[in-house]
CSV table of C-alpha atoms (C1' of nucleotides) in Angstrom, one decimal:
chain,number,residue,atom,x,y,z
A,1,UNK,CA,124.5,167.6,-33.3
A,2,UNK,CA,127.6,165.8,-34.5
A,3,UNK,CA,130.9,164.3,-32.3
A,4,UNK,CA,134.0,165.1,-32.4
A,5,UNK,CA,135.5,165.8,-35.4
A,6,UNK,CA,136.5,163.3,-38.2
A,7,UNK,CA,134.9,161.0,-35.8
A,8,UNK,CA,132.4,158.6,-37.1
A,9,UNK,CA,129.7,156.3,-36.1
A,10,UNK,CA,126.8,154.5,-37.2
A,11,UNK,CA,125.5,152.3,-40.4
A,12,UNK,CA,124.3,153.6,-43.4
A,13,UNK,CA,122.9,151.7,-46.2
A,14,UNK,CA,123.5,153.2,-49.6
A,15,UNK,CA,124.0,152.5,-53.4
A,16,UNK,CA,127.3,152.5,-55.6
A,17,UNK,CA,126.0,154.1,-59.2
A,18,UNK,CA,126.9,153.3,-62.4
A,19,UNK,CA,130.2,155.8,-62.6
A,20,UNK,CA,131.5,154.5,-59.4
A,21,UNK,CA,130.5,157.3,-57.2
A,22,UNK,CA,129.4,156.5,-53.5
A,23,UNK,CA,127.7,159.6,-51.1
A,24,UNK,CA,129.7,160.5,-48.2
A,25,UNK,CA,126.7,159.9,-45.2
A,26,UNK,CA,125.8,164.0,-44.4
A,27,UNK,CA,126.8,163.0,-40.7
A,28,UNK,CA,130.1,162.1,-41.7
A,29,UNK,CA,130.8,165.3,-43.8
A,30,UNK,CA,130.3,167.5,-41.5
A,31,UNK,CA,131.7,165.9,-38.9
A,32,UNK,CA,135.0,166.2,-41.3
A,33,UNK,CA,137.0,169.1,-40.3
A,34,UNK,CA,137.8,171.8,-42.5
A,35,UNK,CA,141.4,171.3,-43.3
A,36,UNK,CA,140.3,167.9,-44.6
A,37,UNK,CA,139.2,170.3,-47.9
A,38,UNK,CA,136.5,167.9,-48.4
A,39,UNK,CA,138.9,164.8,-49.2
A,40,UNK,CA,139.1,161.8,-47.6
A,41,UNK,CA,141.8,158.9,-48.7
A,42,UNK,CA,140.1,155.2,-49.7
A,43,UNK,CA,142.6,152.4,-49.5
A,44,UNK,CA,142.5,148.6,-49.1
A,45,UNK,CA,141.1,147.2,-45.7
A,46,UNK,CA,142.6,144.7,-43.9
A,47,UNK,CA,139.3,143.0,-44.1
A,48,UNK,CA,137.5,142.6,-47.6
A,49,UNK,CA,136.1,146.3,-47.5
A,50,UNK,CA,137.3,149.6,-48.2
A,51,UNK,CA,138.6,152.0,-45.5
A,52,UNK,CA,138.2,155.7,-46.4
A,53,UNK,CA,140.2,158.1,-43.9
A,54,UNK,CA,139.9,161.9,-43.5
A,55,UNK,CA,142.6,163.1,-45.2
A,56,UNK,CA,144.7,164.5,-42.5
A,57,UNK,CA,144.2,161.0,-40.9
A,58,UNK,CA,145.7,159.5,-44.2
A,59,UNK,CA,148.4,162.3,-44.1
A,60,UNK,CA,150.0,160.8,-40.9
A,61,UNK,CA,150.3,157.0,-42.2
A,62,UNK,CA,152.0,158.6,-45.3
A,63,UNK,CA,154.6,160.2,-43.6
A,64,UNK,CA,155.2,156.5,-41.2
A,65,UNK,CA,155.3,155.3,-44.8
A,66,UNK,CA,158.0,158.1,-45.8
A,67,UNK,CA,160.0,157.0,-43.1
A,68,UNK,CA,160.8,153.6,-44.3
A,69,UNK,CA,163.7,152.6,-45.6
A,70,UNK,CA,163.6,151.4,-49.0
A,71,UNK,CA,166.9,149.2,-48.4
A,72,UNK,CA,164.8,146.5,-46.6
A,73,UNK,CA,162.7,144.3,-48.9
A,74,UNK,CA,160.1,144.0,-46.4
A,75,UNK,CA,159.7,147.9,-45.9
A,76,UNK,CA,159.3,148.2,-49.9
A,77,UNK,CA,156.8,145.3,-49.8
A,78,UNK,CA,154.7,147.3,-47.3
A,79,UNK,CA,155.1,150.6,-48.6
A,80,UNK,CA,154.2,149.1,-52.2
A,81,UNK,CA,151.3,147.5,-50.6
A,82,UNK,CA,149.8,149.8,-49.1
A,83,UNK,CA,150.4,152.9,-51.7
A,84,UNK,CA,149.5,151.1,-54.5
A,85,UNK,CA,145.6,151.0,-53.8
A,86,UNK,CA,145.6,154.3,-51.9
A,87,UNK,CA,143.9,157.2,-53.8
A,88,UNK,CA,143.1,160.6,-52.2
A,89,UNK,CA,139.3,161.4,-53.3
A,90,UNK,CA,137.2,165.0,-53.1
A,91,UNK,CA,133.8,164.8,-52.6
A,92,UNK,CA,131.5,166.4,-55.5
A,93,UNK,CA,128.7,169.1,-54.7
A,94,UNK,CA,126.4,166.5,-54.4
A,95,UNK,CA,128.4,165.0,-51.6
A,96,UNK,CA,130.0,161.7,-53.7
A,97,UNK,CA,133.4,160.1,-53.9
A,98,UNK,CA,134.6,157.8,-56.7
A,99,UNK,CA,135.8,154.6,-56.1
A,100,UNK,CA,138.2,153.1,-58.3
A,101,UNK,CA,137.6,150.0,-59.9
A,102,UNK,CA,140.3,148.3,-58.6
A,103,UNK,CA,139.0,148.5,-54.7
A,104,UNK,CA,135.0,147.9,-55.6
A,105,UNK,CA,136.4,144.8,-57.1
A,106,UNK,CA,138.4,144.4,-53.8
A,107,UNK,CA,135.7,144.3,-52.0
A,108,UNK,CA,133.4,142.8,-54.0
A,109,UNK,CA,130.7,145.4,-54.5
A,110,UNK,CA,127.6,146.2,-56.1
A,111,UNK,CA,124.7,148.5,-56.1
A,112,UNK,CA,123.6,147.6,-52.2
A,113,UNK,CA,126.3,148.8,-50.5
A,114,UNK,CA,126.7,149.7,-46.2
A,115,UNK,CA,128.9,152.4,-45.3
A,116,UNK,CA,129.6,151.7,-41.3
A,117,UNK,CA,131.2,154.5,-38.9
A,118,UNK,CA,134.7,152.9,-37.3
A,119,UNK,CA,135.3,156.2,-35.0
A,120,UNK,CA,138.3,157.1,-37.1
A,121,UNK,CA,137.6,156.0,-40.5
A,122,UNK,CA,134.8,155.3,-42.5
A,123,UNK,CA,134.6,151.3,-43.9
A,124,UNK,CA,132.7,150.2,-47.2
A,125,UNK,CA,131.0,146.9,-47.5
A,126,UNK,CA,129.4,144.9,-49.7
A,127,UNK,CA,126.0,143.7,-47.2
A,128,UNK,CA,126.3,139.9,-47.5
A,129,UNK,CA,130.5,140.1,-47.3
A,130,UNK,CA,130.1,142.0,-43.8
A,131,UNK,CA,127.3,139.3,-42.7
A,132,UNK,CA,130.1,137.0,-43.0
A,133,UNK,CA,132.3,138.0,-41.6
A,134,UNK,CA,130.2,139.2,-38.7
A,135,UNK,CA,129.7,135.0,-39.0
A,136,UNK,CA,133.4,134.5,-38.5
A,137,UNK,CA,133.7,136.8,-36.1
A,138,UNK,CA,131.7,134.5,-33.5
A,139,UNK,CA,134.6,132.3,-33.3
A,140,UNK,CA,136.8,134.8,-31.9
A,141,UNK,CA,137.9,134.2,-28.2
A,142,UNK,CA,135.2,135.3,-26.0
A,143,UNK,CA,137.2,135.9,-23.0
A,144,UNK,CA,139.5,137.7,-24.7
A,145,UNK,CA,136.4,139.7,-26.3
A,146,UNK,CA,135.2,140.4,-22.7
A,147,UNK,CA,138.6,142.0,-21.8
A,148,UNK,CA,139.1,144.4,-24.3
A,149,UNK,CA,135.3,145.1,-23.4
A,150,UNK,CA,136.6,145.9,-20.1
A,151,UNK,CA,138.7,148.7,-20.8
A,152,UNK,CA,136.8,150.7,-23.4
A,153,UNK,CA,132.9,150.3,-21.6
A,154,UNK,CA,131.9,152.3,-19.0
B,1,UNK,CA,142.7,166.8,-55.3
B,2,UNK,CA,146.0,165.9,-54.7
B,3,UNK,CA,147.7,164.6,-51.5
B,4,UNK,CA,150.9,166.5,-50.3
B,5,UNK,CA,153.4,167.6,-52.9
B,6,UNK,CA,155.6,164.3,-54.3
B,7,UNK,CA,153.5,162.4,-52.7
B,8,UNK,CA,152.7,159.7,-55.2
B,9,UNK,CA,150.0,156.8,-54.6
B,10,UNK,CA,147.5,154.6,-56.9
B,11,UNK,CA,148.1,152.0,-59.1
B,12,UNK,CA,148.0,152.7,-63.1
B,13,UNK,CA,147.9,150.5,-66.4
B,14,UNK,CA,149.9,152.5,-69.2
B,15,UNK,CA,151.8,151.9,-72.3
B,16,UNK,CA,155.3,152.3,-73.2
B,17,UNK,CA,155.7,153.1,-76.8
B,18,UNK,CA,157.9,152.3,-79.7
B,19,UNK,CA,160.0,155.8,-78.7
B,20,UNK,CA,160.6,154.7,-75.4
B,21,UNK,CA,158.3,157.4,-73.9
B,22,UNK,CA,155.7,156.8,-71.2
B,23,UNK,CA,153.1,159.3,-70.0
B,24,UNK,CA,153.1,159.8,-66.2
B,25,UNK,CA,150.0,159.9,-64.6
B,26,UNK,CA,148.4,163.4,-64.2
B,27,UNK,CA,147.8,163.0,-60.8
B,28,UNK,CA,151.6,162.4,-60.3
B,29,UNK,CA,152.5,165.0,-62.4
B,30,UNK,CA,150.3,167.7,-60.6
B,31,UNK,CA,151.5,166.6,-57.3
B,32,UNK,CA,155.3,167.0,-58.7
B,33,UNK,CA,156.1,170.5,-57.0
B,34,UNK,CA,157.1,173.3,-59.7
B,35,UNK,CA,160.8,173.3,-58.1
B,36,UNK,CA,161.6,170.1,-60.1
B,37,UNK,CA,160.9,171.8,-63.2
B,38,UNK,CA,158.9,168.8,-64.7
B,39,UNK,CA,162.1,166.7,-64.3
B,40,UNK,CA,162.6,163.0,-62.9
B,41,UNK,CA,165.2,161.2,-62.5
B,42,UNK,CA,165.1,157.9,-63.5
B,43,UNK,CA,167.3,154.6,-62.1
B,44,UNK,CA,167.4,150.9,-61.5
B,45,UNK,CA,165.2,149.9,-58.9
B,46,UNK,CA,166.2,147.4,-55.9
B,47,UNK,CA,163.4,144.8,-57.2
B,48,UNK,CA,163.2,144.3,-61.0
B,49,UNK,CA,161.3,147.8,-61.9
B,50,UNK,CA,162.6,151.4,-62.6
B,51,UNK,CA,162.5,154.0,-60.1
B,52,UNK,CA,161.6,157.4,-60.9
B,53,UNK,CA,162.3,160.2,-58.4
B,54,UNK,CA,161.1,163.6,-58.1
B,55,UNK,CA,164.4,165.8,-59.1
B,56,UNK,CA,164.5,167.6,-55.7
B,57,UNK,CA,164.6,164.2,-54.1
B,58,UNK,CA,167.5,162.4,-56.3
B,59,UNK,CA,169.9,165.6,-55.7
B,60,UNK,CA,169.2,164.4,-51.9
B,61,UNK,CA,170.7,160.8,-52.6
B,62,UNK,CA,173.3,161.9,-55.3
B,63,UNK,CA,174.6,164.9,-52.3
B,64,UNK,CA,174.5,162.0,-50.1
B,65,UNK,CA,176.2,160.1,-52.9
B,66,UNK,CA,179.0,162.7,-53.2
B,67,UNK,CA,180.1,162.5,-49.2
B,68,UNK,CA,181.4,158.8,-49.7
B,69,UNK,CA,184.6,158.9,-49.9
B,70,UNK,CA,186.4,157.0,-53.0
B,71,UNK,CA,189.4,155.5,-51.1
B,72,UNK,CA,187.0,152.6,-50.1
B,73,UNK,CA,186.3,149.9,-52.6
B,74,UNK,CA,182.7,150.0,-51.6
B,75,UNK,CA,182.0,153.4,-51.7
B,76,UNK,CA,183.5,153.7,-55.2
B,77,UNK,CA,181.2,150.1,-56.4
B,78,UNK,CA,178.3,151.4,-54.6
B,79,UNK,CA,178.3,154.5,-55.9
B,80,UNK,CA,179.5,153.7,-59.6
B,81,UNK,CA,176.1,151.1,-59.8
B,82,UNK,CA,174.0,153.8,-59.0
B,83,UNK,CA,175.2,156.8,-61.1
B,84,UNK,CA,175.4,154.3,-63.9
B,85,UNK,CA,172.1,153.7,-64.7
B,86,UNK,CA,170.1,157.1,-63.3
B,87,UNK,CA,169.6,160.4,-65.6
B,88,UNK,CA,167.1,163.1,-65.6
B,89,UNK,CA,164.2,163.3,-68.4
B,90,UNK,CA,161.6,165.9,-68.6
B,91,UNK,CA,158.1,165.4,-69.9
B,92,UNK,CA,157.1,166.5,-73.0
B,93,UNK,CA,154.0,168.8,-73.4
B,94,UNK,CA,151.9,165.2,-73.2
B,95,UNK,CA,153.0,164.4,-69.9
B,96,UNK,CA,155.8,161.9,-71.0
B,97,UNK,CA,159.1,161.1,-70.3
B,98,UNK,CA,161.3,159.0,-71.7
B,99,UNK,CA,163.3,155.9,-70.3
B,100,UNK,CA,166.5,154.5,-71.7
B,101,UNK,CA,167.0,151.1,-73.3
B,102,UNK,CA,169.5,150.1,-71.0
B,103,UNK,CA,166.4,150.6,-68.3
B,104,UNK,CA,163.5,149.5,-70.3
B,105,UNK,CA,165.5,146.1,-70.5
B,106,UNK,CA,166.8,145.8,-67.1
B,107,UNK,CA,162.7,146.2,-66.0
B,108,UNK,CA,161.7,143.8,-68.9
B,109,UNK,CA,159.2,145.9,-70.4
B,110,UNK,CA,157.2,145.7,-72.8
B,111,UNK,CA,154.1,147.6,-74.3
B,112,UNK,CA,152.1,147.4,-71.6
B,113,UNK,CA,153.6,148.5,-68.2
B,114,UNK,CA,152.4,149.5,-64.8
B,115,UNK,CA,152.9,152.4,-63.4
B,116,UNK,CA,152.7,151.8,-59.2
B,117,UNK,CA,153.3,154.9,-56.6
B,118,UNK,CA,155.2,154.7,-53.7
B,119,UNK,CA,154.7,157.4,-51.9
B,120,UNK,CA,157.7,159.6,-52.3
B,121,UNK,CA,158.8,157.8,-55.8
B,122,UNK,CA,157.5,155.9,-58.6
B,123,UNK,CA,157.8,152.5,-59.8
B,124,UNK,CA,157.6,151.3,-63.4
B,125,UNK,CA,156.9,147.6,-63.7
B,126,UNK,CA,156.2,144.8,-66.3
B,127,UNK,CA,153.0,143.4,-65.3
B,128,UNK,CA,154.1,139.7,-65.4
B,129,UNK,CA,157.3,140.5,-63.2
B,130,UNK,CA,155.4,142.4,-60.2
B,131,UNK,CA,152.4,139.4,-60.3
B,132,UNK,CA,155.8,137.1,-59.5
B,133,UNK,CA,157.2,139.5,-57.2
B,134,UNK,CA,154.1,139.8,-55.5
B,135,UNK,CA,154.0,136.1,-55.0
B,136,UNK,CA,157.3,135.8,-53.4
B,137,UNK,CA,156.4,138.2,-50.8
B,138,UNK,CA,153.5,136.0,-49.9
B,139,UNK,CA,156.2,134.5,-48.1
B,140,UNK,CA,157.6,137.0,-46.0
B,141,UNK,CA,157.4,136.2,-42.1
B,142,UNK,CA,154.2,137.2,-41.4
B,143,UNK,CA,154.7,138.0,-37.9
B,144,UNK,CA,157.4,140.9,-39.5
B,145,UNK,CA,154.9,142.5,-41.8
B,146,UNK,CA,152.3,142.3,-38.7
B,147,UNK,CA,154.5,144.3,-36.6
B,148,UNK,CA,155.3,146.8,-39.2
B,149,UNK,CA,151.6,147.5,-40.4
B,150,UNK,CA,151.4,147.7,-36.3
B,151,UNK,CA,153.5,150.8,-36.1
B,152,UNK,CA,152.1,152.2,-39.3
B,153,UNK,CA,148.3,152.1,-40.3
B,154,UNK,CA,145.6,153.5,-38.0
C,1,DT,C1',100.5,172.1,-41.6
C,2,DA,C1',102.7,174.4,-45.3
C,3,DA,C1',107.0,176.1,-47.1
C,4,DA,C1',111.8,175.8,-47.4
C,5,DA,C1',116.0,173.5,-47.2
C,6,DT,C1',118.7,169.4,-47.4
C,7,DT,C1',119.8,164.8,-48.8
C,8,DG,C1',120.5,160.9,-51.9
C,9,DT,C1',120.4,159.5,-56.8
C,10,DG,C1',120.7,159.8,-61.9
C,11,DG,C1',122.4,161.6,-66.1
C,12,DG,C1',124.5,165.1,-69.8
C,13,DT,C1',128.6,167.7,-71.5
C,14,DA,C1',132.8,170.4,-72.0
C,15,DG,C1',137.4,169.9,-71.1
C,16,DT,C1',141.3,167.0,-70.1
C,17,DA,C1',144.1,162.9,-70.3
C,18,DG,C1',146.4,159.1,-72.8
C,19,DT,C1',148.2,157.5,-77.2
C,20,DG,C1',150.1,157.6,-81.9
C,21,DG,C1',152.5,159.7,-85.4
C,22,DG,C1',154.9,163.5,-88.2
C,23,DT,C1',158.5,167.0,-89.0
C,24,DA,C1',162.2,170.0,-88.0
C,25,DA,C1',166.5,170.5,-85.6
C,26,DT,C1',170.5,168.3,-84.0
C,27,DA,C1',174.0,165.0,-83.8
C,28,DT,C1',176.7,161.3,-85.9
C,29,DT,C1',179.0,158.8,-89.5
C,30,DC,C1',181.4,158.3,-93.8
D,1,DG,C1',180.7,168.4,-96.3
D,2,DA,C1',177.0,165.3,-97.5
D,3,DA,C1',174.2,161.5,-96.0
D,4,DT,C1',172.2,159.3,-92.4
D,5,DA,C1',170.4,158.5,-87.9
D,6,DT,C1',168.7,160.4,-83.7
D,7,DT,C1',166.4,163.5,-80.8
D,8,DA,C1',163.2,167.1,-79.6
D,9,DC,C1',159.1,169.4,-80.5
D,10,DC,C1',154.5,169.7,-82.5
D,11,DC,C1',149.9,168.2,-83.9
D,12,DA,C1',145.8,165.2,-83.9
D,13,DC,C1',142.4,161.7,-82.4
D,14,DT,C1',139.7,159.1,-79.0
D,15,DA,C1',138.0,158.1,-74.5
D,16,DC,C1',137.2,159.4,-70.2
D,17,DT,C1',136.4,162.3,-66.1
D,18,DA,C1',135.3,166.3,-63.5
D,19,DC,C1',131.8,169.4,-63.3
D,20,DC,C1',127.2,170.8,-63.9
D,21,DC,C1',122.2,170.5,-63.6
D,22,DA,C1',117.8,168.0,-62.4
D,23,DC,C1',114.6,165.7,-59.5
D,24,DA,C1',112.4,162.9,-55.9
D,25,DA,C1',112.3,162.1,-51.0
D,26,DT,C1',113.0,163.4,-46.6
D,27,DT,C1',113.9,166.6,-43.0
D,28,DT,C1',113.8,171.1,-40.9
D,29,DT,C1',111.8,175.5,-40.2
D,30,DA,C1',108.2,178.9,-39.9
DNA sequence: TAAAATTGTGGGTAGTAGTGGGTAATATTC
DNA sequence: GAATATTACCCACTACTACCCACAATTTTA
């Protein structure tokens, strides 16, 4: 039984090999819908990890991103930003995508690596990065925690 | 796989050689749609890099450039700086097209060049000049970028 | 419980991509 | 018109990547 579609949950832990290739989680591939064609998009993370969208998901942002006007420094800026680390990737028969060197330096990984369902996208972490940040995350306002708690729970 | 037609994203490390020609990434050339007729136009970009447009988009700017009226002063500056420094080039049966000096300078490039996409054009850069760029829009009001990547990413 | 299918991981290989250089055709100059 | 320079087209080499197969471990099915 899976969700919805190209919705994702859980926490996986897997390995990075040698040629950069990481398996998709089986759960998460077929909870990918079909006009995804088997690709989903990694890009930077606003934390130090990799996010990898759906492709269709991806598909939207680009066309925010189309919509910017490249008269305004700051819209280039972002634009640039975000592009330049963006690359659409197709999983193989065996159910891998390839990361590119440039993001599993990003976010620092190495052969121990957990894949973590965010509902919409997929995030990649290197084990002891997440741990700290989870750290970090401690000092976040609780009360402010509790509300946003509030809305979503049941 | 590639993401929508002249869509162009990733971030590459080529070389420009001693006949001015440049190979453009396969992944951007198979996303180039066949109506360009493996043609880009190439012109001075707003920050210190070349731009290099799918054809089909540049005759989008240069119809847009043709309804300006030449009685203004503006109009006729505006337009003269960006017809100037544009033309077309085609790539060769490598994959490489091939820049004018009068570009290559205004860029400062030398051998080694990166090659940056940006979604619906490309960016050629000297390495040196986007590290520097990239530094000075670590200082771009925060609070700005925020509310953009708001309205944007998912 | 045994058999079959699926899942995650590792590695080999043919084809492609990126780079450099040569030569013929064209244009330019004297 | 001849000599020179410039451009466009072609060929060749190396490295990498996409694709393929293999296998162990686990899960599902009969």
């Amino acid at each position: 039984m899976t969700l919805t579609n190209n919705t994702f949950t859980g926490e996986y832990a897997y390995s990075l090999d040698s040629k950069g290739r990481i398996n998709i989680p089986a759960k998460f591939r077929q909870s990918l819908s079909d006009d995804n064609e088997g690709t989903f998009v990694i890009a930077r993370g606003m934390d130090s990890c990799i996010w990898v969208y759906p492709l269709i998901q991806w598909k939207e942002i680009e066309s925010n991103l189309r919509n910017l006007s490249s008269l305004s420094k700051i819209n280039r800026t972002f634009v640039r930003n975000t592009a330049r680390y963006a690359s659409p990737s197709t999983y193989d028969k065996q159910g891998r995508i390839i990361l590119t060197p440039s993001l599993i330096d990003y976010a620092g990984l190495d052969k121990e690596v957990l894949i973590v369902g965010m509902v919409n996208k997929i995030e990649i972490w290197d084990p002891a990065t997440l741990a700290e940040t989870d750290q970090q995350n401690m000092e976040i306002d609780p009360a402010a925690y509790d509300e946003l708690a509030k809305q979503i729970i049941l």
